[in-house]
Amino acid sequence: MCPVVVSAPRVYTGFKPTRLVEAFLAVAGRVVYAGYEAEALRLGRLAAEALGCRLRYERLDGVVVPGFVDAHLHLAAVGFEAGGLDLRGVGSLEELKELVARERERFHDWVYGRGWDQDELGAWPTRYDLDEVSGGKPVLLMRVCGHAAVANTEALRRLGLLGAEKRRPGVDYGCDGSPTGLLFEDEAWRAYRVAKHSSDPVKTVLEGQRRLLEAGVTTAATMGADWHEARGLLWAWRSGSLAIRVRVYLDWGLYRAMRGAGFVPAGLGDETLRVAGVKLYMDGSLGARTAWLREPYRDAVHETGRRLLSRRELAEKAAEAARDGLDVAVHAIGDAAVLEAAHGLLAAGVRGRVEHASLAPPDVLEALRSAGARVAAQPRFVASDSWAVERLGEERARWLYPFRTMLARGIPLGFSSDAPVEPPSPLEGVYAAAARPGPLGSLSRGEALDVETALALYTRGSASVLGEEWLGCLEPGCAADAAVLAEDPLEAPLDYIPDIAVLGAMTGGVWAWRRA
Ligand SMILES: [Zn+2]
């Protein structure tokens, strides 16, 4: 690959340590020099001559930073959501119906949307509302929170919910005993998966990729990938259309199925796409009160959430995956879950990842540290977990997302978005980590990070959660993956950081996306 010199008024090779240079030179996708522009050009010409090709010279406006690394998101879901109808702010059932009628042809099979709120619509939608406008297609529209949905009659038929003898939890029934179309929690999620699986896997992956590049993300770990997503990724990669780097953490069921077929997926792929590990679940979520707590919920005094794995099960599974050369990522949100995840990994002798590690008071942090666990955290949750204080009470909520204490204790920490749960924008994450906005943040101001540290955690920090020290930096030896920003986040007012425009993103010295 021919050498390229990238220069801009400001080029940051990394944060903490932060180094500002004029330009970098990349050969064969790797940075070989970062410093003065004249020197980069001189070396670049030499390299070009040696390789027998032309030197490319990218002289940019704006601020070049290492491409952001998102250590935890759901790529296919990001793409699927991006292709769906945006129902936020829809003000009546009529408006909702018009939107479905107008857009339904755009969908190959299931018509999908998200964002309605019955308070704004003036009523709960039913399957009969959607039947009027569905043109025979299955329709599934998720409520804004993602814990409820409305499906039309064709969708209910495909989900096997019509004419069923037994009533199912999570399905709403009318006076006539038949489903109204409203689905809750597990049933809503089952319907979501069926709709998602009806989408074109490659298109979905590429749509997700576009969203990430627009946010300046050049590497993403997609967590709990199922067969539909894995197939989309493999096909996109094989056809050369994968422009970002993706690290795949397989859903346990998919890993077991591959294993059962005699195929060990560890190491499959290359520097662009790589199967990196497996994902396990220790508990649920705070929002649904299924995160596993040591003490009961403050707003449900008989509940402590749900434990999904025993210590022994976790240790056995972790050891099995590690023997196959795979990394182990354990979802753990409640303090009991984080503690058990640490103990289970320690028992297995596996230095794995803990995902979220949301409620982490000092003794839990100590357990994480002694297990040598890396933590993939989502700073945006500080802003959006507005009900966390209700769930936990002030005293416990102070220990939600204690990033500063984590760093002080020497716990390897990397940032991520968990998109589509949160928007995939790293700059929004950086802002949330530095400003700690909202009621939760005001309980734990001391855990706020400076912008420089937050940027470091969204580049080098998240890269080291992936065990790939060559990403998230633009020093010699690093991948030539960069994001171009319109303004310098280290100089912008804090509140403005989420609004800084991303102008382009490159991977391996090649443009993956540029703003038109
Ligand atoms: Zn997630």
Coordinates of C-alpha atoms and ligand atoms in Angstrom, one line a residue:
M1 CA 0.0 0.0 0.0
C2 CA 1.4 3.4 -1.0
P3 CA 2.5 5.8 1.7
V4 CA 0.3 8.7 2.8
V5 CA 1.1 11.9 4.7
V6 CA -1.8 13.3 6.7
S7 CA -1.4 16.8 7.9
A8 CA -3.7 19.3 9.7
P9 CA -3.5 22.4 11.8
R10 CA -3.7 20.0 14.8
V11 CA -2.9 16.3 14.8
Y12 CA -3.1 14.5 18.2
T13 CA -1.2 11.2 18.3
G14 CA -3.0 10.3 21.4
F15 CA -4.2 11.5 24.8
K16 CA -2.6 11.0 28.3
P17 CA 0.1 11.2 27.2
T18 CA -1.1 13.9 24.8
R19 CA 1.1 14.8 21.9
L20 CA 0.3 17.4 19.3
V21 CA 2.2 17.2 15.9
E22 CA 1.9 18.6 12.4
A23 CA 1.5 15.4 10.5
F24 CA 1.9 11.6 10.4
L25 CA 3.2 9.3 7.7
A26 CA 1.6 5.9 7.2
V27 CA 2.9 3.0 5.1
A28 CA 0.9 -0.1 4.6
G29 CA -1.8 1.0 7.0
R30 CA 0.6 1.8 9.9
V31 CA 2.0 5.0 11.2
V32 CA 5.7 5.1 10.7
Y33 CA 6.4 8.7 11.7
A34 CA 4.5 11.4 13.6
G35 CA 6.0 14.9 14.0
Y36 CA 7.0 17.7 11.6
E37 CA 5.2 17.9 8.3
A38 CA 8.4 18.5 6.3
E39 CA 10.0 15.4 7.8
A40 CA 6.9 13.3 7.2
L41 CA 7.0 14.4 3.5
R42 CA 10.7 13.7 3.2
L43 CA 10.3 10.2 4.6
G44 CA 7.2 9.7 2.6
R45 CA 8.9 10.4 -0.7
L46 CA 11.7 8.0 0.2
A47 CA 9.2 5.3 1.1
A48 CA 7.3 6.0 -2.1
E49 CA 10.4 5.7 -4.2
A50 CA 11.4 2.4 -2.5
L51 CA 7.9 1.0 -3.0
G52 CA 7.7 2.3 -6.6
C53 CA 4.5 4.2 -6.0
R54 CA 3.1 7.7 -5.5
L55 CA 3.0 9.5 -2.2
R56 CA -0.5 10.5 -1.2
Y57 CA -0.7 13.8 0.6
E58 CA -3.8 14.6 2.6
R59 CA -3.7 18.2 3.8
L60 CA -6.7 18.6 6.0
D61 CA -8.6 21.3 7.9
G62 CA -9.7 20.5 11.3
V63 CA -8.4 18.4 14.1
V64 CA -7.1 14.9 13.6
V65 CA -7.4 12.5 16.5
P66 CA -6.9 8.7 16.7
G67 CA -10.0 6.9 15.5
F68 CA -12.3 6.2 18.4
V69 CA -12.6 2.7 19.7
D70 CA -16.0 1.6 21.0
A71 CA -15.4 -1.5 23.2
H72 CA -19.1 -2.5 23.5
L73 CA -21.9 -2.0 21.1
H74 CA -24.3 -4.1 19.0
L75 CA -23.5 -3.3 15.4
A76 CA -26.3 -5.1 13.6
A77 CA -28.8 -3.6 16.0
V78 CA -27.4 -0.1 15.3
G79 CA -27.9 -0.7 11.6
F80 CA -31.3 -2.2 12.0
E81 CA -32.4 0.8 14.2
A82 CA -31.0 3.2 11.6
G83 CA -33.1 1.7 8.9
G84 CA -36.3 1.8 11.0
L85 CA -39.0 4.4 11.4
D86 CA -38.2 7.1 13.9
L87 CA -41.4 7.5 15.9
R88 CA -40.2 10.0 18.5
G89 CA -42.5 12.9 18.8
V90 CA -45.3 11.4 16.8
G91 CA -48.3 13.2 18.2
S92 CA -51.4 11.1 17.4
L93 CA -52.5 7.6 16.3
E94 CA -53.5 9.1 12.9
E95 CA -50.0 10.5 12.4
L96 CA -48.5 7.1 13.4
K97 CA -50.7 5.3 10.8
E98 CA -49.9 7.8 8.1
L99 CA -46.2 7.2 8.7
V100 CA -46.5 3.4 8.5
A101 CA -48.7 3.7 5.3
R102 CA -46.2 6.0 3.6
E103 CA -43.0 4.1 4.5
R104 CA -44.0 0.5 4.5
E105 CA -42.8 -0.3 1.0
R106 CA -39.3 0.6 2.0
F107 CA -39.2 -2.6 4.1
H108 CA -38.4 -5.9 2.5
D109 CA -40.5 -7.8 5.0
W110 CA -41.2 -6.6 8.6
V111 CA -42.0 -2.9 9.0
Y112 CA -40.1 -1.7 12.0
G113 CA -40.0 1.5 14.0
R114 CA -39.1 2.8 17.5
G115 CA -39.9 5.7 19.7
W116 CA -43.7 6.0 20.3
D117 CA -45.0 7.1 23.6
Q118 CA -48.7 6.6 24.5
D119 CA -48.8 9.9 26.3
E120 CA -47.9 11.7 23.1
L121 CA -50.2 9.5 21.0
G122 CA -53.1 10.2 23.3
A123 CA -53.9 6.4 23.5
W124 CA -52.2 3.0 23.5
P125 CA -51.9 1.8 19.9
T126 CA -53.4 -1.6 19.1
R127 CA -52.9 -4.2 16.4
Y128 CA -56.2 -3.0 14.7
D129 CA -54.7 0.5 14.2
L130 CA -51.7 -1.0 12.4
D131 CA -53.8 -3.5 10.4
E132 CA -55.5 -0.6 8.6
V133 CA -52.2 0.6 7.1
S134 CA -49.9 -2.5 7.0
G135 CA -50.7 -3.7 3.5
G136 CA -50.4 -7.3 4.7
K137 CA -46.9 -6.9 6.1
P138 CA -45.9 -7.7 9.6
V139 CA -45.4 -4.5 11.6
L140 CA -43.6 -4.0 14.9
L141 CA -43.2 -0.7 16.6
M142 CA -41.2 -0.5 19.8
R143 CA -42.1 2.0 22.5
V144 CA -39.5 4.7 23.2
C145 CA -38.1 2.8 26.3
G146 CA -37.7 -0.5 24.4
H147 CA -39.6 -2.5 27.1
A148 CA -42.9 -2.5 25.2
A149 CA -44.0 -2.8 21.6
V150 CA -47.1 -2.9 19.4
A151 CA -47.5 -5.5 16.7
N152 CA -50.2 -5.9 14.0
T153 CA -52.2 -9.1 13.4
E154 CA -49.8 -10.5 10.7
A155 CA -46.9 -10.0 13.1
L156 CA -48.8 -11.7 16.0
R157 CA -49.6 -14.6 13.6
R158 CA -45.9 -15.0 12.7
L159 CA -45.0 -14.9 16.4
G160 CA -47.4 -17.7 17.1
L161 CA -49.5 -15.5 19.4
L162 CA -52.9 -15.8 17.7
G163 CA -55.3 -18.6 18.8
A164 CA -52.8 -19.9 21.4
E165 CA -54.5 -21.9 24.1
K166 CA -52.5 -20.6 27.0
R167 CA -52.1 -16.9 27.9
R168 CA -48.4 -15.9 27.8
P169 CA -46.9 -13.4 30.2
G170 CA -45.8 -10.2 28.4
V171 CA -48.7 -10.4 26.0
D172 CA -51.7 -8.0 26.5
Y173 CA -55.2 -9.5 26.0
G174 CA -58.4 -7.7 25.4
C175 CA -61.9 -8.4 26.8
D176 CA -62.5 -10.9 24.0
G177 CA -59.4 -12.9 25.1
S178 CA -57.4 -12.2 22.0
P179 CA -54.1 -10.3 22.0
T180 CA -54.4 -6.5 21.6
G181 CA -51.0 -6.3 19.9
L182 CA -49.2 -4.8 22.9
L183 CA -46.2 -6.8 24.0
F184 CA -44.0 -6.3 27.0
E185 CA -40.4 -7.1 28.1
D186 CA -39.4 -10.6 26.9
E187 CA -42.2 -10.9 24.4
A188 CA -41.3 -7.5 23.0
W189 CA -37.7 -8.6 22.7
R190 CA -38.6 -11.9 21.1
A191 CA -40.6 -10.0 18.4
Y192 CA -37.7 -7.5 18.0
R193 CA -35.3 -10.4 17.2
V194 CA -37.7 -11.9 14.7
A195 CA -38.1 -8.6 13.0
K196 CA -34.3 -7.9 13.0
H197 CA -33.6 -11.4 11.6
S198 CA -35.9 -10.6 8.7
S199 CA -33.6 -7.8 7.6
D200 CA -30.8 -8.3 5.0
P201 CA -27.8 -9.1 7.3
V202 CA -25.2 -7.4 5.0
K203 CA -27.2 -4.2 4.5
T204 CA -27.8 -4.1 8.3
V205 CA -24.1 -4.4 9.1
L206 CA -23.2 -1.8 6.5
E207 CA -25.8 0.7 7.7
G208 CA -24.4 0.2 11.2
Q209 CA -20.9 0.8 10.0
R210 CA -22.0 4.1 8.4
R211 CA -23.5 5.3 11.6
L212 CA -20.3 4.5 13.5
L213 CA -18.0 6.2 10.9
E214 CA -20.1 9.3 11.0
A215 CA -19.4 9.4 14.8
G216 CA -15.7 9.0 14.3
V217 CA -15.6 5.3 15.4
T218 CA -13.0 3.3 13.5
T219 CA -13.0 0.1 15.6
A220 CA -16.0 -1.4 17.4
A221 CA -16.5 -4.6 19.4
T222 CA -19.9 -6.0 18.7
M223 CA -21.2 -7.9 21.7
G224 CA -23.2 -11.1 21.8
A225 CA -23.3 -11.5 18.0
D226 CA -25.8 -14.1 16.8
W227 CA -25.8 -16.0 13.6
H228 CA -27.6 -13.4 11.6
E229 CA -25.1 -10.7 12.6
A230 CA -22.1 -13.0 12.2
R231 CA -23.2 -13.9 8.7
G232 CA -23.7 -10.2 7.8
L233 CA -20.2 -9.4 9.1
L234 CA -18.5 -12.3 7.3
W235 CA -20.1 -11.5 4.0
A236 CA -19.4 -7.8 4.3
W237 CA -15.8 -8.6 5.2
R238 CA -15.3 -11.1 2.4
S239 CA -16.7 -8.7 -0.2
G240 CA -14.3 -6.0 1.0
S241 CA -17.0 -3.6 2.1
L242 CA -16.1 -3.6 5.7
A243 CA -14.4 -0.2 6.2
I244 CA -14.1 -0.2 10.0
R245 CA -12.5 -2.8 12.3
V246 CA -14.9 -5.1 14.0
R247 CA -14.1 -7.4 17.0
V248 CA -16.8 -10.0 17.4
Y249 CA -17.8 -11.3 20.8
L250 CA -20.1 -14.3 20.1
D251 CA -23.3 -15.0 21.8
W252 CA -22.7 -18.1 24.0
G253 CA -25.3 -20.2 22.0
L254 CA -23.6 -19.4 18.7
Y255 CA -20.2 -20.3 20.1
R256 CA -21.5 -23.6 21.4
A257 CA -23.1 -24.4 18.1
M258 CA -19.9 -23.7 16.2
R259 CA -18.0 -25.8 18.8
G260 CA -20.5 -28.6 18.4
A261 CA -19.9 -28.6 14.7
G262 CA -16.2 -29.0 15.4
F263 CA -15.2 -25.5 14.5
V264 CA -13.2 -23.3 16.9
P265 CA -13.7 -19.7 15.8
A266 CA -10.8 -18.1 17.7
G267 CA -8.6 -16.0 15.6
L268 CA -10.9 -16.2 12.6
G269 CA -10.5 -13.1 10.5
D270 CA -7.7 -10.5 10.1
E271 CA -6.9 -7.0 11.2
T272 CA -10.3 -5.8 9.9
L273 CA -12.7 -8.4 11.2
R274 CA -11.7 -10.7 14.0
V275 CA -13.6 -13.1 16.3
A276 CA -12.3 -12.0 19.7
G277 CA -14.4 -13.7 22.3
V278 CA -17.7 -14.7 23.9
K279 CA -20.3 -12.9 25.9
L280 CA -21.9 -14.1 29.1
Y281 CA -24.6 -12.6 31.3
M282 CA -24.4 -12.5 35.1
D283 CA -27.6 -10.4 35.6
G284 CA -30.1 -8.1 33.9
S285 CA -30.6 -4.4 34.0
L286 CA -31.3 -1.7 36.6
G287 CA -34.1 -0.3 34.5
A288 CA -36.1 -3.6 34.6
R289 CA -35.0 -4.2 38.3
T290 CA -33.2 -7.4 37.1
A291 CA -29.7 -6.2 37.9
W292 CA -28.5 -8.4 40.8
L293 CA -28.0 -6.4 44.0
R294 CA -26.6 -7.4 47.4
E295 CA -29.3 -5.3 49.2
P296 CA -32.9 -5.0 47.9
Y297 CA -34.1 -2.3 45.5
R298 CA -35.1 0.8 47.3
D299 CA -38.3 1.0 45.2
A300 CA -39.1 -2.7 45.4
V301 CA -38.1 -3.8 48.9
H302 CA -38.5 -7.6 48.3
E303 CA -36.5 -7.7 45.1
T304 CA -32.7 -8.1 44.6
G305 CA -32.8 -8.7 40.9
R306 CA -31.9 -11.8 38.9
R307 CA -28.7 -13.9 39.0
L308 CA -28.2 -15.7 35.7
L309 CA -25.1 -17.8 36.4
S310 CA -23.6 -19.5 39.4
R311 CA -20.0 -18.9 40.2
R312 CA -19.2 -22.4 39.1
E313 CA -21.1 -22.1 35.8
L314 CA -19.3 -18.8 35.0
A315 CA -15.9 -20.3 35.9
E316 CA -16.5 -23.3 33.7
K317 CA -17.7 -21.4 30.8
A318 CA -14.9 -18.8 31.0
A319 CA -12.3 -21.5 31.3
E320 CA -13.8 -23.4 28.3
A321 CA -13.7 -20.3 26.1
A322 CA -10.3 -19.3 27.3
R323 CA -9.0 -22.8 26.4
D324 CA -10.3 -22.1 22.9
G325 CA -8.2 -18.9 22.8
L326 CA -11.2 -16.6 23.2
D327 CA -11.6 -13.6 25.4
V328 CA -14.5 -13.7 27.9
A329 CA -16.8 -10.7 28.5
V330 CA -19.2 -10.9 31.4
H331 CA -22.2 -8.6 31.6
A332 CA -22.6 -7.5 35.2
I333 CA -24.5 -4.4 36.4
G334 CA -25.6 -4.9 40.1
D335 CA -23.0 -4.9 42.8
A336 CA -23.6 -8.6 43.6
A337 CA -23.2 -9.5 39.9
V338 CA -20.0 -7.5 39.4
L339 CA -18.5 -9.1 42.6
E340 CA -19.5 -12.6 41.4
A341 CA -18.2 -11.9 37.9
A342 CA -14.8 -10.9 39.4
H343 CA -14.8 -14.0 41.7
G344 CA -15.8 -16.3 38.9
L345 CA -13.1 -15.0 36.5
L346 CA -10.6 -15.3 39.3
A347 CA -11.7 -18.9 40.0
A348 CA -11.3 -19.8 36.3
G349 CA -7.9 -18.1 36.2
V350 CA -9.2 -16.0 33.2
R351 CA -8.3 -12.3 32.9
G352 CA -11.6 -11.4 31.3
R353 CA -13.7 -8.3 30.7
V354 CA -16.6 -7.1 32.9
E355 CA -19.2 -5.2 30.9
H356 CA -20.9 -2.2 32.5
A357 CA -19.7 -2.9 36.0
S358 CA -22.2 -0.3 36.9
L359 CA -22.6 -0.5 40.7
A360 CA -19.1 -0.7 42.0
P361 CA -18.4 0.4 45.6
P362 CA -14.9 0.1 46.9
D363 CA -14.9 -3.6 47.9
V364 CA -16.3 -4.5 44.5
L365 CA -13.6 -2.5 42.8
E366 CA -11.0 -4.3 44.9
A367 CA -12.4 -7.7 43.7
L368 CA -12.2 -6.5 40.0
R369 CA -8.7 -5.4 40.6
S370 CA -7.5 -8.6 42.1
A371 CA -9.2 -10.6 39.3
G372 CA -7.2 -8.5 36.8
A373 CA -10.5 -7.8 35.0
R374 CA -10.8 -5.1 32.3
V375 CA -13.9 -2.9 32.5
A376 CA -15.9 -1.8 29.5
A377 CA -18.0 1.1 30.7
Q378 CA -20.6 3.4 29.1
P379 CA -20.2 7.0 30.3
R380 CA -23.5 8.1 28.6
F381 CA -25.4 5.9 31.2
V382 CA -24.5 8.5 33.8
A383 CA -26.7 11.0 32.0
S384 CA -29.5 8.6 31.0
D385 CA -30.0 6.4 34.1
S386 CA -32.2 9.1 35.6
W387 CA -34.2 6.5 37.6
A388 CA -31.1 5.0 39.2
V389 CA -31.4 7.1 42.4
E390 CA -35.0 5.8 42.8
R391 CA -33.9 2.2 42.3
L392 CA -30.9 2.4 44.6
G393 CA -31.2 5.3 47.0
E394 CA -28.6 8.1 47.1
E395 CA -26.0 6.3 49.2
R396 CA -25.6 3.4 46.8
A397 CA -26.2 5.4 43.6
R398 CA -23.0 7.4 44.5
W399 CA -21.1 4.3 43.5
L400 CA -22.6 4.0 40.0
Y401 CA -20.0 4.4 37.3
P402 CA -17.2 5.5 39.6
F403 CA -14.7 6.1 36.8
R404 CA -12.2 8.2 38.7
T405 CA -12.0 5.7 41.6
M406 CA -11.6 2.9 39.1
L407 CA -8.6 4.6 37.5
A408 CA -7.1 5.4 40.9
R409 CA -7.4 1.8 41.8
G410 CA -5.5 0.7 38.7
I411 CA -8.5 -1.0 37.0
P412 CA -8.0 -1.1 33.2
L413 CA -10.9 0.9 31.9
G414 CA -12.2 1.5 28.4
F415 CA -15.2 3.4 27.1
S416 CA -18.1 2.4 24.8
S417 CA -21.7 3.4 23.9
D418 CA -23.7 0.1 24.1
A419 CA -25.4 1.5 20.9
P420 CA -28.2 1.3 20.0
V421 CA -29.0 1.6 23.7
E422 CA -27.2 5.0 23.6
P423 CA -26.2 7.0 20.5
P424 CA -22.8 5.7 19.2
S425 CA -21.2 9.2 19.5
P426 CA -17.9 9.0 21.5
L427 CA -18.0 12.8 21.8
E428 CA -21.3 12.5 23.7
G429 CA -19.7 9.9 25.9
V430 CA -16.7 12.1 26.5
Y431 CA -19.0 14.9 27.5
A432 CA -21.0 12.7 29.9
A433 CA -17.8 11.4 31.6
A434 CA -16.5 14.9 32.1
A435 CA -19.7 16.8 32.9
R436 CA -21.6 13.9 34.8
P437 CA -24.9 15.7 34.0
G438 CA -28.2 14.8 35.7
P439 CA -29.2 13.7 39.2
L440 CA -26.9 10.7 39.2
G441 CA -23.9 12.8 38.3
S442 CA -24.6 15.4 41.1
L443 CA -24.3 12.6 43.7
S444 CA -20.8 11.8 42.4
R445 CA -19.2 14.9 41.0
G446 CA -15.9 13.7 42.3
E447 CA -16.0 10.9 39.8
A448 CA -16.0 13.4 36.8
L449 CA -13.0 13.0 34.5
D450 CA -11.1 15.7 32.7
V451 CA -11.8 15.8 28.9
E452 CA -8.3 14.6 28.1
T453 CA -8.7 11.4 30.3
A454 CA -12.1 10.8 28.8
L455 CA -10.7 11.0 25.3
A456 CA -7.9 8.6 26.3
L457 CA -10.4 6.1 27.6
Y458 CA -12.4 6.2 24.3
T459 CA -9.2 5.6 22.3
R460 CA -6.2 3.9 24.0
G461 CA -8.3 2.7 27.0
S462 CA -10.9 0.9 24.9
A463 CA -8.2 -0.5 22.6
S464 CA -6.5 -2.0 25.6
V465 CA -9.8 -3.6 26.8
L466 CA -9.7 -5.3 23.4
G467 CA -6.1 -6.2 24.0
E468 CA -5.0 -4.3 20.9
E469 CA -2.4 -1.7 22.0
W470 CA -1.8 -0.7 18.3
L471 CA -5.2 0.9 18.0
G472 CA -6.4 4.2 19.5
C473 CA -3.1 6.0 18.8
L474 CA -1.2 7.6 16.0
E475 CA 2.3 7.0 17.1
P476 CA 4.7 4.9 15.1
G477 CA 3.6 1.3 15.1
C478 CA -0.1 2.2 15.6
A479 CA -2.8 1.7 12.9
A480 CA -3.3 4.7 10.7
D481 CA -6.9 5.0 12.0
A482 CA -8.1 8.6 12.5
A483 CA -11.1 10.8 13.0
V484 CA -11.2 14.3 11.7
L485 CA -13.1 16.8 13.9
A486 CA -14.2 20.3 13.1
E487 CA -13.0 21.6 16.4
D488 CA -10.6 20.7 19.2
P489 CA -12.4 19.0 22.1
L490 CA -9.6 20.0 24.5
E491 CA -10.4 23.7 23.8
A492 CA -14.1 23.6 23.2
P493 CA -16.5 24.6 26.1
L494 CA -17.6 21.4 27.8
D495 CA -21.3 21.7 26.8
Y496 CA -20.3 22.1 23.1
I497 CA -18.3 18.9 22.9
P498 CA -21.3 16.7 21.8
D499 CA -21.9 19.1 18.9
I500 CA -18.5 19.0 17.4
A501 CA -18.9 17.8 13.9
V502 CA -17.0 14.8 12.7
L503 CA -15.7 15.5 9.2
G504 CA -14.3 12.2 8.2
A505 CA -12.8 8.9 9.3
M506 CA -9.9 6.8 8.0
T507 CA -8.7 3.3 8.7
G508 CA -5.3 2.1 7.7
G509 CA -4.6 5.5 6.1
V510 CA -7.6 5.2 3.7
W511 CA -10.8 7.2 3.9
A512 CA -13.6 5.0 5.2
W513 CA -16.0 7.9 5.2
R514 CA -16.0 11.7 4.5
R515 CA -18.7 14.2 5.2
A516 CA -20.1 15.4 1.8
Ligands
ZN1 ZN -24.8 -4.2 25.3

